[in-house]
XYZ file of C-alpha atoms in Angstrom:
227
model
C -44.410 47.665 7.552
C -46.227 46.360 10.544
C -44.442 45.382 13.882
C -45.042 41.692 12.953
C -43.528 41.907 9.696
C -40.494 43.693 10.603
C -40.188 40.940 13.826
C -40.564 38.284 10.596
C -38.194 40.275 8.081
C -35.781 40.473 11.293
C -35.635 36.542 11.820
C -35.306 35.862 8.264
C -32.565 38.569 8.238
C -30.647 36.498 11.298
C -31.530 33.323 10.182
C -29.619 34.047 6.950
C -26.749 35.534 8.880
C -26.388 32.025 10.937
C -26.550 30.234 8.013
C -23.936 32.081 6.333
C -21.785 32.312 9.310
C -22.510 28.486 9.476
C -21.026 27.487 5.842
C -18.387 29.809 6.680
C -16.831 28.090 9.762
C -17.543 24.791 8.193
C -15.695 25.967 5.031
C -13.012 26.651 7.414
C -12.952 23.731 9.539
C -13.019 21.068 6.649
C -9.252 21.532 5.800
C -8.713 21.631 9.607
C -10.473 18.131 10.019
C -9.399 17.293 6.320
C -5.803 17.236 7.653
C -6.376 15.808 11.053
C -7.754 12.889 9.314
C -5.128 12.538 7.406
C -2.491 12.684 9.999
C -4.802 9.668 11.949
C -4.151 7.744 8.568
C -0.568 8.347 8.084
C -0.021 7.597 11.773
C -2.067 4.257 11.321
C 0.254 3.229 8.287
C 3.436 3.937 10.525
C 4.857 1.736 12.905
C 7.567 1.934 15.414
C 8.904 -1.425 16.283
C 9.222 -1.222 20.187
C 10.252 -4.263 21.776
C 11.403 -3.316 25.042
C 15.121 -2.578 25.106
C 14.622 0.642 22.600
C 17.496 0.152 20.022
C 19.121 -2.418 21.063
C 16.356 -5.588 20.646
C 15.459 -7.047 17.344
C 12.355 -8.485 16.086
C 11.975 -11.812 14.737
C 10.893 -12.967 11.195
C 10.901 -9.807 10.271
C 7.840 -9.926 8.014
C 9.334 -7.484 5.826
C 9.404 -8.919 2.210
C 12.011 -7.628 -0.748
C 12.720 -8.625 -4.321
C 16.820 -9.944 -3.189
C 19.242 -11.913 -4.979
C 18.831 -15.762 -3.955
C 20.110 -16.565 -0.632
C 19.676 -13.364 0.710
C 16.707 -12.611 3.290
C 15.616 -10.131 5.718
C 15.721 -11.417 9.053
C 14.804 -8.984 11.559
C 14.124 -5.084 12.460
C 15.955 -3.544 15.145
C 14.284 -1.309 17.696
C 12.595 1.567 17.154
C 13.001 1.495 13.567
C 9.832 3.266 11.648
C 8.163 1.685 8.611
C 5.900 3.515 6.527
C 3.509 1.972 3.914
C 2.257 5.778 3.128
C 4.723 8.649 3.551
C 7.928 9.292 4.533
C 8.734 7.183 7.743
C 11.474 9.385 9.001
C 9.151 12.610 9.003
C 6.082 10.851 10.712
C 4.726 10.058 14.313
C 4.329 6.648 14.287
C 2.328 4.055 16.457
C 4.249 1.536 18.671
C 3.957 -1.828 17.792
C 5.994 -5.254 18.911
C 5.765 -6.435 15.315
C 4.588 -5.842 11.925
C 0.728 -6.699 11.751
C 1.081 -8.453 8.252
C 3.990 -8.976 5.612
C 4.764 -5.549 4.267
C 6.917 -5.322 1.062
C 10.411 -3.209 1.859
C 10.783 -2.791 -1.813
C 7.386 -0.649 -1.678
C 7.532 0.624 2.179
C 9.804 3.941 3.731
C 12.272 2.238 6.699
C 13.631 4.558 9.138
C 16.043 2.749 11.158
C 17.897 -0.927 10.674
C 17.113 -4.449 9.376
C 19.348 -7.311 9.347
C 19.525 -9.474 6.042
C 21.288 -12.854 6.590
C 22.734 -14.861 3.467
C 26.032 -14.653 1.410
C 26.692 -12.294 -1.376
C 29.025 -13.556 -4.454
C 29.427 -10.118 -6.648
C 31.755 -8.654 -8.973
C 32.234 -4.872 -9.131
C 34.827 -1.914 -6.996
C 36.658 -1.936 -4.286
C 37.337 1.569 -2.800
C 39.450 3.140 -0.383
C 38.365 6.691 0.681
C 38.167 7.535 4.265
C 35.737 9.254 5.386
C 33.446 9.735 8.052
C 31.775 6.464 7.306
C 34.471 4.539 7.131
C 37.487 3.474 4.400
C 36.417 0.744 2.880
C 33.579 -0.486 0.927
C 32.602 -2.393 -2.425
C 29.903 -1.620 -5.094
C 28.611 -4.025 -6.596
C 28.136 -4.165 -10.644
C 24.902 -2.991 -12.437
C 24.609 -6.769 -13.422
C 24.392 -7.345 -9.430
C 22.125 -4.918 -8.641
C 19.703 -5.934 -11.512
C 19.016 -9.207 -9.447
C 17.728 -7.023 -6.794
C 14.476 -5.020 -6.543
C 14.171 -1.127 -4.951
C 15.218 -2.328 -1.385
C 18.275 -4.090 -3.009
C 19.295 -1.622 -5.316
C 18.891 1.419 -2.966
C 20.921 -0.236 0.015
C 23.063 -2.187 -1.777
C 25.277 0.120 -4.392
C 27.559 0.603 -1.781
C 28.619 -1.835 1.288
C 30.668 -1.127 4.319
C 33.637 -3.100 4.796
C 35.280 -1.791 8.156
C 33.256 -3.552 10.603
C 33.857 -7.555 8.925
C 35.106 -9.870 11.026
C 37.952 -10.680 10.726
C 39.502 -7.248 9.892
C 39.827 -6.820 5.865
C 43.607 -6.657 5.097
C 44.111 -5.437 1.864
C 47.374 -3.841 0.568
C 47.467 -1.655 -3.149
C 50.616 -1.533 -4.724
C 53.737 0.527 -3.529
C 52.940 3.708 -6.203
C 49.126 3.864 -4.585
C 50.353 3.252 -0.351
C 50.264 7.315 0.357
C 46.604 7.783 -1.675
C 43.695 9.276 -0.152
C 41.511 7.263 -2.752
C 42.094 4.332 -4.604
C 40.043 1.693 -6.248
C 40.167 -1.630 -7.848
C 38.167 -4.225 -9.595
C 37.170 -7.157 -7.769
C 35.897 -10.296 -6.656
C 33.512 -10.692 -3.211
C 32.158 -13.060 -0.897
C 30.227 -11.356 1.810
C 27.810 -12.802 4.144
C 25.091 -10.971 6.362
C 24.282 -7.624 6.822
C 23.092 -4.563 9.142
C 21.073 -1.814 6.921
C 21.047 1.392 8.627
C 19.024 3.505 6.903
C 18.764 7.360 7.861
C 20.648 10.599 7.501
C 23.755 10.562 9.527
C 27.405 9.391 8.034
C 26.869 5.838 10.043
C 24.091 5.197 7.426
C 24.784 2.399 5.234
C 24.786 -1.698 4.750
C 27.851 -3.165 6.445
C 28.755 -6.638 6.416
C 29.462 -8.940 8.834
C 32.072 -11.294 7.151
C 33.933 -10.356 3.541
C 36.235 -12.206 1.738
C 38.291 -10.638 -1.462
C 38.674 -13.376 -4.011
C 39.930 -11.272 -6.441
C 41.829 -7.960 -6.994
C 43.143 -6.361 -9.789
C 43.164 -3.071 -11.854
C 44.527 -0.420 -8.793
C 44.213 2.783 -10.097
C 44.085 6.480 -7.731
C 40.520 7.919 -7.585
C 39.558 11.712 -6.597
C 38.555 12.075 -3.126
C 34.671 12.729 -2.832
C 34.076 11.937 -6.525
C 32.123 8.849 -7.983
């Protein structure tokens, strides 16, 4: 082989080399970029409602949309609450923003955080005592009451907080059930607006602002920690 061939054998030789080595890192750089992307579009489908006075602020209309019972309607997002149109919103880095862009549907959206929903709640269903970390008492509603709801409704709503009303909720059971660590009867509700807090501690939870009993009846003891 003469000198110019092997100089020509010896480029093709390294010219084949780069190009291998070439596909190679690319092959290995596409997932890289692949997820990077990804992350850009997750981030740009998460917002984090900051309006200045981190928790305590809330924004107004909320823009946030949900299939609800009538007379019920979400009113604002607290601070620094996360909502997620893609993804979970509690596991992302999201964007700050002083308001939701357009109407996004809660029904259809992850919310890390809280939301007030104003309007008055007329449901049949069980009242329960069972102090816990959470509190003692709350209602949950009938399957006939949820059904009026969509997801939002239905996921937030199957069990409401009843220690923070105003005024106090002053309910008595009968002599035989005074002592019980859990007890539970069928009954009647008015209760009017409500904070969602929606994350993973034992505060989590819908609580409402103002309850009324109209009705009570059927006490029976129920197991601690059971359904």
């Amino acid at each position: 082989m003469s000198r110019i061939s092997r100089i020509g054998h010896a480029f093709v030789v390294g010219s084949a080399v780069r190009v291998a080595r070439s596909l190679r890192n690319r092959h290995l750089l596409w997932p890289t970029l692949l997820l990077a992307s990804t992350q850009v579009a997750l981030a740009q489908d998460c917002v984090r409602i900051a309006c200045g006075q981190a928790d305590g602020c809330e924004v107004s209309p909320s823009r946030l949309t949900a299939a609800l019972p009538p007379g019920l309607d979400i009113r604002s997002i607290r601070g620094n609450t996360k909502i997620a149109t893609h993804g979970e919103a509690a596991l992302l880095e999201c964007r700050p923003a002083s308001r939701l862009a357009a109407a996004v549907s809660a029904d259809r959206a992850s919310i890390y955080g809280a939301v007030q929903v104003t309007g008055k709640l007329h449901a049949s269903g069980i009242l329960r005592f069972e102090p816990n970390d959470g509190g003692e008492l709350e209602f949950r509603p009938s399957k006939e009451t949820l059904r009026t709801g969509g997801h939002f409704f239905k996921t937030n709503f199957a069990r409401i907080k009843l220690d923070e009303a105003q005024p106090p909720m002053k309910i008595a059971p009968p002599p035989s059930l005074a002592t019980a660590n859990c007890w539970q009867a069928h009954a009647k509700v008015e209760l009017s607006d409500f904070s969602v807090l929606i994350g993973d501690t034992s505060a989590a939870g819908t609580y409402a602002r103002q309850a009324r009993i109209t009705q009570a009846s059927g006490f029976t003891q129920c197991t601690w920690g059971g359904k």
